mmCIF file of C-alpha atoms in Angstrom:
data_model
loop_
_atom_site.group_PDB
_atom_site.id
_atom_site.type_symbol
_atom_site.label_atom_id
_atom_site.label_comp_id
_atom_site.label_asym_id
_atom_site.label_seq_id
_atom_site.Cartn_x
_atom_site.Cartn_y
_atom_site.Cartn_z
ATOM 1 C CA MET A 1130 70.947 -36.837 64.574
ATOM 2 C CA ALA A 1131 70.774 -38.243 60.903
ATOM 3 C CA ALA A 1132 67.409 -39.443 61.244
ATOM 4 C CA ASP A 1133 66.035 -35.906 62.820
ATOM 5 C CA THR A 1134 67.503 -34.060 60.087
ATOM 6 C CA SER A 1135 65.983 -36.397 57.274
ATOM 7 C CA GLN A 1136 62.412 -35.790 59.106
ATOM 8 C CA SER A 1137 62.615 -32.273 59.549
ATOM 9 C CA VAL A 1138 63.542 -32.293 55.643
ATOM 10 C CA VAL A 1139 60.642 -34.473 54.714
ATOM 11 C CA LYS A 1140 58.415 -32.233 57.058
ATOM 12 C CA ALA A 1141 59.666 -29.111 55.309
ATOM 13 C CA ALA A 1142 59.152 -30.900 51.953
ATOM 14 C CA ASP A 1143 55.490 -31.724 52.928
ATOM 15 C CA ASP A 1144 55.146 -28.171 54.210
ATOM 16 C CA GLY A 1145 56.132 -26.332 51.328
ATOM 17 C CA VAL A 1146 53.725 -28.652 49.036
ATOM 18 C CA GLY A 1147 51.077 -27.973 51.090
ATOM 19 C CA ASN A 1148 51.263 -24.339 50.802
ATOM 20 C CA ASP A 1149 52.037 -24.351 47.221
ATOM 21 C CA SER A 1150 48.973 -26.208 46.649
ATOM 22 C CA ALA A 1151 47.081 -23.443 49.432
ATOM 23 C CA VAL A 1152 48.545 -20.674 47.239
ATOM 24 C CA ARG A 1153 47.442 -22.165 44.006
ATOM 25 C CA GLY A 1154 43.717 -22.925 45.502
ATOM 26 C CA ARG A 1155 43.928 -19.409 46.502
ATOM 27 C CA SER A 1156 45.557 -18.070 43.117
ATOM 28 C CA ARG A 1157 42.454 -20.007 41.352
ATOM 29 C CA TRP A 1158 39.910 -18.724 43.676
ATOM 30 C CA THR A 1159 41.141 -15.258 43.268
ATOM 31 C CA ASP A 1160 41.234 -15.912 39.541
ATOM 32 C CA SER A 1161 37.893 -17.356 39.366
ATOM 33 C CA GLY A 1162 36.643 -14.472 41.596
ATOM 34 C CA ASN A 1163 38.113 -11.916 39.279
ATOM 35 C CA THR A 1164 36.536 -13.580 36.236
ATOM 36 C CA GLY A 1165 33.378 -13.480 37.873
ATOM 37 C CA ASN A 1166 34.041 -9.657 38.999
ATOM 38 C CA ALA A 1167 34.837 -9.011 35.230
ATOM 39 C CA GLY A 1168 31.633 -10.793 34.267
ATOM 40 C CA ASN A 1169 29.492 -9.024 36.213
ATOM 41 C CA ALA A 1170 30.983 -5.518 35.280
ATOM 42 C CA ARG A 1171 30.594 -6.575 32.029
ATOM 43 C CA ARG A 1172 26.953 -7.379 32.346
ATOM 44 C CA LYS A 1173 26.190 -4.196 34.585
ATOM 45 C CA GLY A 1174 28.026 -1.675 32.098
ATOM 46 C CA GLY A 1175 27.059 -3.822 28.659
ATOM 47 C CA LEU A 1176 26.770 -1.111 26.572
ATOM 48 C CA ARG A 1177 29.792 1.018 27.738
ATOM 49 C CA TYR A 1178 31.677 -1.972 27.995
ATOM 50 C CA ALA A 1179 31.027 -2.779 24.165
ATOM 51 C CA LEU A 1180 31.772 0.660 23.095
ATOM 52 C CA ALA A 1181 34.883 1.036 24.728
ATOM 53 C CA THR A 1182 35.881 -2.686 23.403
ATOM 54 C CA HIS A 1183 34.459 -2.317 19.989
ATOM 55 C CA TRP A 1184 34.455 1.887 19.065
ATOM 56 C CA TYR A 1185 35.894 1.213 16.052
ATOM 57 C CA ALA A 1186 33.325 -1.233 14.535
ATOM 58 C CA TRP A 1187 30.333 1.446 16.055
ATOM 59 C CA ALA A 1188 32.232 4.346 14.572
ATOM 60 C CA MET A 1189 32.311 2.470 11.045
ATOM 61 C CA VAL A 1190 28.343 1.525 11.521
ATOM 62 C CA ALA A 1191 27.122 4.761 12.790
ATOM 63 C CA PRO A 1192 26.998 6.388 9.300
ATOM 64 C CA VAL A 1193 24.475 3.974 7.937
ATOM 65 C CA VAL A 1194 22.424 3.971 10.744
ATOM 66 C CA LEU A 1195 21.801 7.488 10.862
ATOM 67 C CA VAL A 1196 21.446 7.467 6.773
ATOM 68 C CA LEU A 1197 18.946 4.490 7.323
ATOM 69 C CA GLY A 1198 17.235 6.692 10.238
ATOM 70 C CA VAL A 1199 17.128 9.475 7.939
ATOM 71 C CA ILE A 1200 15.671 8.218 4.878
ATOM 72 C CA ILE A 1201 13.477 4.793 6.128
ATOM 73 C CA GLY A 1202 12.880 5.577 9.961
ATOM 74 C CA TRP A 1203 11.629 9.248 10.070
ATOM 75 C CA PRO A 1204 9.273 8.263 7.090
ATOM 76 C CA LEU A 1205 7.787 5.238 8.433
ATOM 77 C CA VAL A 1206 7.392 7.342 11.988
ATOM 78 C CA ARG A 1207 5.905 9.884 10.464
ATOM 79 C CA GLY A 1208 3.733 7.427 8.131
ATOM 80 C CA VAL A 1209 2.665 5.529 11.100
ATOM 81 C CA TYR A 1210 1.892 9.045 12.871
ATOM 82 C CA LEU A 1211 -0.188 10.582 10.000
ATOM 83 C CA SER A 1212 -2.328 6.964 9.669
ATOM 84 C CA LEU A 1213 -3.684 7.777 12.862
ATOM 85 C CA THR A 1214 -4.726 10.934 11.764
ATOM 86 C CA ASP A 1215 -7.577 12.857 9.630
ATOM 87 C CA ALA A 1216 -4.577 14.587 7.514
ATOM 88 C CA THR A 1217 -5.460 15.544 3.857
ATOM 89 C CA GLU A 1218 -4.214 18.059 1.475
ATOM 90 C CA ARG A 1219 -6.829 20.722 3.185
ATOM 91 C CA ASN A 1220 -5.803 20.603 6.579
ATOM 92 C CA VAL A 1221 -2.057 20.202 6.761
ATOM 93 C CA ALA A 1222 0.628 23.052 6.834
ATOM 94 C CA ARG A 1223 1.068 24.726 3.474
ATOM 95 C CA ASP A 1224 1.870 28.140 2.101
ATOM 96 C CA ILE A 1225 0.037 30.365 -0.088
ATOM 97 C CA GLY A 1226 1.771 32.778 -1.714
ATOM 98 C CA ALA A 1227 3.065 34.311 1.420
ATOM 99 C CA ARG A 1228 0.368 33.399 4.104
ATOM 100 C CA HIS A 1229 1.603 30.147 5.883
ATOM 101 C CA ILE A 1230 -1.587 27.808 6.923
ATOM 102 C CA ASP A 1231 -0.846 25.908 9.924
ATOM 103 C CA ALA A 1232 -2.011 22.052 10.425
ATOM 104 C CA SER A 1233 -5.597 21.428 11.378
ATOM 105 C CA TYR A 1234 -5.920 17.710 11.228
ATOM 106 C CA GLU A 1235 -6.730 15.987 14.342
ATOM 107 C CA PHE A 1236 -5.917 12.478 16.022
ATOM 108 C CA ILE A 1237 -8.118 10.157 15.174
ATOM 109 C CA GLY A 1238 -6.883 6.388 16.710
ATOM 110 C CA LEU A 1239 -7.812 3.495 14.525
ATOM 111 C CA ASP A 1240 -10.498 5.103 12.560
ATOM 112 C CA ASN A 1241 -8.822 5.012 9.563
ATOM 113 C CA TYR A 1242 -7.682 1.043 9.409
ATOM 114 C CA ALA A 1243 -11.280 0.816 10.476
ATOM 115 C CA ALA A 1244 -12.099 1.908 7.538
ATOM 116 C CA VAL A 1245 -10.067 0.656 4.874
ATOM 117 C CA LEU A 1246 -10.327 -3.111 6.305
ATOM 118 C CA GLY A 1247 -14.219 -2.592 6.236
ATOM 119 C CA ASP A 1248 -13.959 -1.198 2.698
ATOM 120 C CA PRO A 1249 -14.388 -4.276 -0.114
ATOM 121 C CA VAL A 1250 -11.860 -2.322 -2.181
ATOM 122 C CA PHE A 1251 -9.406 -3.613 0.126
ATOM 123 C CA LEU A 1252 -10.136 -7.345 -0.528
ATOM 124 C CA GLN A 1253 -10.204 -6.662 -4.277
ATOM 125 C CA ARG A 1254 -7.004 -5.322 -4.168
ATOM 126 C CA LEU A 1255 -5.437 -7.634 -1.712
ATOM 127 C CA VAL A 1256 -6.897 -10.762 -3.673
ATOM 128 C CA TRP A 1257 -5.260 -9.503 -7.212
ATOM 129 C CA THR A 1258 -2.276 -8.464 -5.499
ATOM 130 C CA VAL A 1259 -1.577 -11.992 -4.092
ATOM 131 C CA VAL A 1260 -2.465 -13.604 -7.608
ATOM 132 C CA TRP A 1261 -0.583 -11.096 -9.458
ATOM 133 C CA THR A 1262 2.674 -11.951 -6.928
ATOM 134 C CA VAL A 1263 2.048 -15.905 -6.955
ATOM 135 C CA ALA A 1264 1.754 -15.636 -10.887
ATOM 136 C CA CYS A 1265 4.610 -13.589 -11.361
ATOM 137 C CA VAL A 1266 7.376 -15.189 -8.672
ATOM 138 C CA SER A 1267 6.042 -18.804 -9.820
ATOM 139 C CA ILE A 1268 6.521 -18.476 -13.328
ATOM 140 C CA THR A 1269 9.972 -16.108 -13.048
ATOM 141 C CA PHE A 1270 11.176 -18.884 -10.931
ATOM 142 C CA VAL A 1271 10.420 -21.747 -13.408
ATOM 143 C CA LEU A 1272 11.830 -19.948 -16.330
ATOM 144 C CA GLY A 1273 14.993 -18.760 -14.338
ATOM 145 C CA LEU A 1274 15.735 -22.203 -13.324
ATOM 146 C CA THR A 1275 15.564 -23.436 -16.931
ATOM 147 C CA LEU A 1276 17.490 -21.143 -18.423
ATOM 148 C CA ALA A 1277 20.093 -21.414 -15.728
ATOM 149 C CA ASN A 1278 20.174 -25.163 -16.253
ATOM 150 C CA MET A 1279 20.491 -24.508 -20.043
ATOM 151 C CA LEU A 1280 23.526 -21.977 -19.262
ATOM 152 C CA ASN A 1281 25.412 -24.189 -17.067
ATOM 153 C CA ARG A 1282 26.151 -26.496 -19.966
ATOM 154 C CA GLN A 1283 28.974 -25.950 -22.244
ATOM 155 C CA PHE A 1284 28.047 -24.935 -25.949
ATOM 156 C CA ARG A 1285 29.110 -22.285 -28.351
ATOM 157 C CA GLY A 1286 28.353 -18.831 -27.475
ATOM 158 C CA ARG A 1287 27.109 -19.491 -24.071
ATOM 159 C CA ALA A 1288 28.835 -16.153 -23.310
ATOM 160 C CA ALA A 1289 26.693 -14.157 -25.780
ATOM 161 C CA TYR A 1290 23.288 -15.964 -24.781
ATOM 162 C CA ARG A 1291 24.024 -14.907 -21.284
ATOM 163 C CA MET A 1292 24.371 -11.207 -22.093
ATOM 164 C CA ALA A 1293 21.423 -11.292 -24.388
ATOM 165 C CA LEU A 1294 19.602 -12.886 -21.421
ATOM 166 C CA ILE A 1295 20.798 -10.092 -18.521
ATOM 167 C CA LEU A 1296 20.210 -7.653 -21.237
ATOM 168 C CA PRO A 1297 16.415 -6.633 -19.725
ATOM 169 C CA TRP A 1298 18.153 -6.281 -16.017
ATOM 170 C CA ALA A 1299 20.553 -3.898 -17.677
ATOM 171 C CA VAL A 1300 18.047 -1.384 -19.278
ATOM 172 C CA PRO A 1301 16.232 1.216 -16.844
ATOM 173 C CA GLY A 1302 12.867 -0.074 -16.036
ATOM 174 C CA PHE A 1303 10.793 2.604 -17.091
ATOM 175 C CA VAL A 1304 12.485 2.307 -20.460
ATOM 176 C CA SER A 1305 11.604 -1.645 -20.667
ATOM 177 C CA VAL A 1306 7.793 -0.930 -19.690
ATOM 178 C CA PHE A 1307 7.276 2.033 -22.207
ATOM 179 C CA ALA A 1308 8.820 -0.347 -24.564
ATOM 180 C CA TRP A 1309 6.430 -2.995 -23.885
ATOM 181 C CA ARG A 1310 3.266 -0.378 -23.896
ATOM 182 C CA PHE A 1311 4.234 0.111 -27.539
ATOM 183 C CA LEU A 1312 4.525 -3.470 -28.472
ATOM 184 C CA PHE A 1313 1.048 -3.779 -26.465
ATOM 185 C CA ASN A 1314 -0.586 -0.706 -28.349
ATOM 186 C CA ARG A 1315 -3.807 -1.915 -29.801
ATOM 187 C CA ASP A 1316 -3.815 -0.029 -33.382
ATOM 188 C CA ASN A 1317 0.050 0.500 -34.126
ATOM 189 C CA GLY A 1318 1.608 -2.173 -31.628
ATOM 190 C CA ILE A 1319 4.241 -4.630 -33.081
ATOM 191 C CA LEU A 1320 2.450 -7.483 -31.732
ATOM 192 C CA ASN A 1321 -0.845 -6.762 -33.265
ATOM 193 C CA LYS A 1322 0.891 -5.750 -36.684
ATOM 194 C CA VAL A 1323 2.262 -9.452 -36.343
ATOM 195 C CA LEU A 1324 -1.163 -10.960 -35.595
ATOM 196 C CA ASP A 1325 -3.076 -8.979 -38.629
ATOM 197 C CA GLY A 1326 -0.183 -10.510 -40.823
ATOM 198 C CA GLY A 1327 -1.301 -13.764 -39.841
ATOM 199 C CA GLY A 1328 -5.151 -13.105 -40.037
ATOM 200 C CA ILE A 1329 -6.011 -12.806 -36.329
ATOM 201 C CA ALA A 1330 -8.127 -9.906 -35.496
ATOM 202 C CA ALA A 1331 -5.913 -7.508 -33.028
ATOM 203 C CA VAL A 1332 -5.884 -8.353 -29.258
ATOM 204 C CA PRO A 1333 -6.867 -5.746 -26.339
ATOM 205 C CA TRP A 1334 -4.035 -5.916 -24.505
ATOM 206 C CA LEU A 1335 -4.445 -2.792 -22.516
ATOM 207 C CA ASP A 1336 -8.109 -2.461 -22.919
ATOM 208 C CA ASP A 1337 -9.920 -5.382 -21.706
ATOM 209 C CA PRO A 1338 -9.009 -6.328 -17.735
ATOM 210 C CA THR A 1339 -7.999 -9.777 -18.413
ATOM 211 C CA TRP A 1340 -5.700 -9.073 -21.161
ATOM 212 C CA ALA A 1341 -4.162 -6.446 -19.118
ATOM 213 C CA LYS A 1342 -3.884 -8.878 -16.243
ATOM 214 C CA PHE A 1343 -1.942 -10.623 -18.634
ATOM 215 C CA SER A 1344 0.235 -8.280 -19.956
ATOM 216 C CA VAL A 1345 1.252 -6.699 -16.765
ATOM 217 C CA ILE A 1346 2.120 -10.149 -15.491
ATOM 218 C CA ALA A 1347 4.332 -11.108 -19.151
ATOM 219 C CA VAL A 1348 6.279 -7.474 -18.457
ATOM 220 C CA ASN A 1349 6.948 -8.368 -15.095
ATOM 221 C CA VAL A 1350 7.847 -11.712 -15.921
ATOM 222 C CA TRP A 1351 10.573 -10.646 -18.468
ATOM 223 C CA LEU A 1352 11.624 -8.004 -15.928
ATOM 224 C CA GLY A 1353 12.278 -10.383 -13.106
ATOM 225 C CA ILE A 1354 14.036 -13.102 -15.491
ATOM 226 C CA PRO A 1355 17.462 -11.980 -15.413
ATOM 227 C CA PHE A 1356 17.829 -11.388 -11.283
ATOM 228 C CA MET A 1357 16.137 -15.122 -11.089
ATOM 229 C CA MET A 1358 18.428 -16.509 -13.346
ATOM 230 C CA VAL A 1359 21.807 -15.044 -12.698
ATOM 231 C CA ALA A 1360 21.297 -16.014 -8.754
ATOM 232 C CA LEU A 1361 20.247 -19.484 -9.786
ATOM 233 C CA LEU A 1362 22.922 -20.157 -12.126
ATOM 234 C CA GLY A 1363 25.425 -18.927 -9.059
ATOM 235 C CA GLY A 1364 23.550 -21.928 -6.967
ATOM 236 C CA LEU A 1365 23.916 -24.640 -9.900
ATOM 237 C CA GLN A 1366 27.599 -23.551 -10.200
ATOM 238 C CA SER A 1367 28.500 -24.196 -6.427
ATOM 239 C CA ILE A 1368 27.191 -27.852 -6.712
ATOM 240 C CA PRO A 1369 30.017 -29.993 -7.192
ATOM 241 C CA GLY A 1370 30.340 -32.083 -10.362
ATOM 242 C CA GLU A 1371 31.353 -35.121 -8.815
ATOM 243 C CA LEU A 1372 27.684 -35.808 -7.400
ATOM 244 C CA TYR A 1373 26.262 -35.947 -10.942
ATOM 245 C CA GLU A 1374 29.115 -38.504 -12.237
ATOM 246 C CA ALA A 1375 28.470 -40.295 -9.213
ATOM 247 C CA ALA A 1376 25.040 -40.487 -9.501
ATOM 248 C CA GLU A 1377 25.018 -41.218 -13.218
ATOM 249 C CA MET A 1378 27.357 -44.009 -12.729
ATOM 250 C CA ASP A 1379 24.798 -45.296 -10.227
ATOM 251 C CA GLY A 1380 22.131 -45.392 -13.063
ATOM 252 C CA ALA A 1381 20.220 -41.924 -11.873
ATOM 253 C CA GLY A 1382 18.398 -40.344 -14.595
ATOM 254 C CA PRO A 1383 18.265 -36.929 -15.527
ATOM 255 C CA TRP A 1384 14.768 -36.603 -13.526
ATOM 256 C CA GLN A 1385 16.462 -38.318 -10.855
ATOM 257 C CA ARG A 1386 19.625 -36.077 -10.634
ATOM 258 C CA PHE A 1387 17.742 -32.941 -11.073
ATOM 259 C CA ARG A 1388 14.851 -33.665 -7.976
ATOM 260 C CA HIS A 1389 17.925 -35.505 -5.558
ATOM 261 C CA ILE A 1390 20.864 -33.600 -6.293
ATOM 262 C CA THR A 1391 19.824 -29.770 -8.110
ATOM 263 C CA MET A 1392 16.821 -29.019 -6.398
ATOM 264 C CA PRO A 1393 18.345 -29.914 -2.628
ATOM 265 C CA GLY A 1394 21.695 -28.009 -3.953
ATOM 266 C CA LEU A 1395 19.749 -24.684 -4.520
ATOM 267 C CA ARG A 1396 17.390 -24.795 -1.381
ATOM 268 C CA THR A 1397 19.531 -22.069 0.300
ATOM 269 C CA VAL A 1398 19.405 -20.062 -2.802
ATOM 270 C CA SER A 1399 15.800 -20.604 -3.777
ATOM 271 C CA MET A 1400 14.220 -20.087 -0.493
ATOM 272 C CA THR A 1401 16.532 -16.266 -0.311
ATOM 273 C CA VAL A 1402 15.541 -15.370 -4.389
ATOM 274 C CA ILE A 1403 12.043 -16.601 -3.480
ATOM 275 C CA LEU A 1404 11.410 -14.242 -0.474
ATOM 276 C CA LEU A 1405 13.438 -11.146 -2.321
ATOM 277 C CA SER A 1406 11.034 -11.660 -5.709
ATOM 278 C CA THR A 1407 7.923 -12.031 -3.324
ATOM 279 C CA ILE A 1408 8.536 -8.551 -1.711
ATOM 280 C CA TRP A 1409 9.475 -6.903 -5.255
ATOM 281 C CA THR A 1410 6.531 -8.108 -7.166
ATOM 282 C CA PHE A 1411 4.441 -7.017 -4.175
ATOM 283 C CA ASN A 1412 5.607 -3.641 -4.094
ATOM 284 C CA MET A 1413 6.153 -3.463 -8.136
ATOM 285 C CA PHE A 1414 4.458 0.202 -8.575
ATOM 286 C CA PRO A 1415 6.702 1.027 -11.884
ATOM 287 C CA VAL A 1416 5.102 -2.256 -14.118
ATOM 288 C CA ILE A 1417 1.278 -1.310 -13.164
ATOM 289 C CA PHE A 1418 1.366 2.359 -13.113
ATOM 290 C CA LEU A 1419 3.251 2.914 -16.105
ATOM 291 C CA LEU A 1420 1.916 0.362 -17.996
ATOM 292 C CA THR A 1421 -1.862 0.399 -17.560
ATOM 293 C CA ARG A 1422 -2.232 3.132 -14.733
ATOM 294 C CA GLY A 1423 -4.101 0.663 -12.940
ATOM 295 C CA GLY A 1424 -6.898 0.150 -15.613
ATOM 296 C CA PRO A 1425 -8.766 -0.218 -17.681
ATOM 297 C CA GLY A 1426 -11.036 0.974 -14.798
ATOM 298 C CA ASP A 1427 -9.444 -0.472 -11.951
ATOM 299 C CA SER A 1428 -8.990 -4.208 -12.757
ATOM 300 C CA THR A 1429 -5.115 -3.818 -12.358
ATOM 301 C CA GLU A 1430 -4.809 -1.942 -9.034
ATOM 302 C CA ILE A 1431 -2.633 -3.663 -6.879
ATOM 303 C CA LEU A 1432 -2.192 -2.330 -3.062
ATOM 304 C CA VAL A 1433 1.118 -0.117 -3.379
ATOM 305 C CA THR A 1434 -0.620 1.776 -6.672
ATOM 306 C CA GLN A 1435 -4.110 2.154 -4.527
ATOM 307 C CA ALA A 1436 -1.930 3.766 -1.647
ATOM 308 C CA PHE A 1437 -0.336 6.005 -4.516
ATOM 309 C CA ARG A 1438 -3.795 6.826 -5.961
ATOM 310 C CA GLU A 1439 -5.234 8.306 -2.454
ATOM 311 C CA ALA A 1440 -2.129 10.249 -1.965
ATOM 312 C CA PHE A 1441 -1.637 12.019 -5.086
ATOM 313 C CA ILE A 1442 -4.669 11.358 -7.472
ATOM 314 C CA THR A 1443 -7.792 11.398 -6.049
ATOM 315 C CA SER A 1444 -9.646 14.522 -4.786
ATOM 316 C CA PRO A 1445 -8.861 15.981 -2.128
ATOM 317 C CA ARG A 1446 -5.762 13.850 -1.818
ATOM 318 C CA ASP A 1447 -6.158 11.756 1.256
ATOM 319 C CA PHE A 1448 -2.713 11.504 3.037
ATOM 320 C CA ALA A 1449 -3.716 9.614 6.227
ATOM 321 C CA VAL A 1450 -5.480 7.123 4.188
ATOM 322 C CA SER A 1451 -2.553 6.769 2.034
ATOM 323 C CA ALA A 1452 -0.446 6.285 4.568
ATOM 324 C CA THR A 1453 -3.176 3.637 6.139
ATOM 325 C CA TRP A 1454 -2.708 1.390 3.072
ATOM 326 C CA GLY A 1455 1.291 1.506 3.194
ATOM 327 C CA VAL A 1456 1.605 0.724 6.816
ATOM 328 C CA LEU A 1457 -1.012 -2.388 6.102
ATOM 329 C CA ILE A 1458 1.229 -3.283 3.115
ATOM 330 C CA LEU A 1459 4.112 -3.292 5.410
ATOM 331 C CA LEU A 1460 2.576 -5.555 8.122
ATOM 332 C CA LEU A 1461 1.546 -7.948 5.687
ATOM 333 C CA LEU A 1462 4.672 -8.236 4.230
ATOM 334 C CA MET A 1463 6.267 -8.603 7.924
ATOM 335 C CA ILE A 1464 3.590 -11.540 8.263
ATOM 336 C CA PHE A 1465 4.869 -13.071 5.324
ATOM 337 C CA ALA A 1466 8.443 -13.320 6.140
ATOM 338 C CA LEU A 1467 7.877 -14.456 9.857
ATOM 339 C CA VAL A 1468 5.463 -17.350 8.584
ATOM 340 C CA TYR A 1469 8.192 -18.277 5.606
ATOM 341 C CA ARG A 1470 10.745 -18.256 8.450
ATOM 342 C CA ARG A 1471 9.077 -20.175 10.474
ATOM 343 C CA SER A 1472 8.011 -22.897 7.794
ATOM 344 C CA LEU A 1473 11.844 -22.772 6.678
ATOM 345 C CA ARG A 1474 12.914 -23.396 10.209
ATOM 346 C CA LYS A 1475 10.474 -26.457 10.498
ATOM 347 C CA GLN A 1476 12.458 -27.839 7.475
ATOM 348 C CA GLY A 1477 15.523 -27.703 9.300
ATOM 349 C CA GLU A 1478 17.040 -24.411 7.449
ATOM 350 C CA VAL A 1479 18.684 -22.367 9.839
ATOM 351 C CA TRP A 1480 17.666 -18.952 8.348
#
């Protein structure tokens, strides 16, 4: 009897273990099945699930999206549509006194793009815009990096020098351009007065095509240095000083430390400021328009000032062609950004 009882206990225990294993197996199967069902539910109602789970974040983002849609989205869509029409000031909707005249422009497809791209003026404006952008960004980056390296050292009056170099950034752009226009004046400008005092003939800063190009580049560089300097200075201060100390102890000279520590440490900051400066300079309307108005002649006209000229200066004002220039500018910048991003990814940068 004792043997039978012990065997019964062992059998019951075995059955219990088996039942527990079965229950756990069913539980795991059920849990995994539920998880799979939940995953399927999320996939089927992805947007609904996201709204229900992250409704607070969506509520915070919604006003910004709405404002951007009104300020940027609608004008962009409207501009693309106008570029596919023949809209001018003669056939758009307008009011003359108490009389309202409906719009009569028509959809013409890609004819405006074919006309603009086939016009030699587009190539002229594009070449000068690229030269202007490359020159301004290159000079601004070199000077900004030089000043940032100088201000990254300890010396007396460093705070005062920083404030003085940031000052052009604090002054409104149109005020700075008007000040430079006064300095460049051929007859009464301070620069020619100084040259005259040294026995040098007056320079036609804004009256000669070559000097005018030099002048607009100089002014834009002067306006862009503070941003470049501050951004690069922040990058320099994020590089650990121990790296320079170790390199100096290993016998590395100033150029070697700059090449192997400073430049790699500034790579992330540099690629960002170069992209932003390129986009800003490519569309830098105030400097060109307020300083030279695209002159003398049309020697300093860039793409964005040409778009402005088509919409507000030429007669009749051609809104469709102006919108076409604007869309082409946007496409060029998008292509540049994509190529720039791809080149950085090939270099191992995640951006």
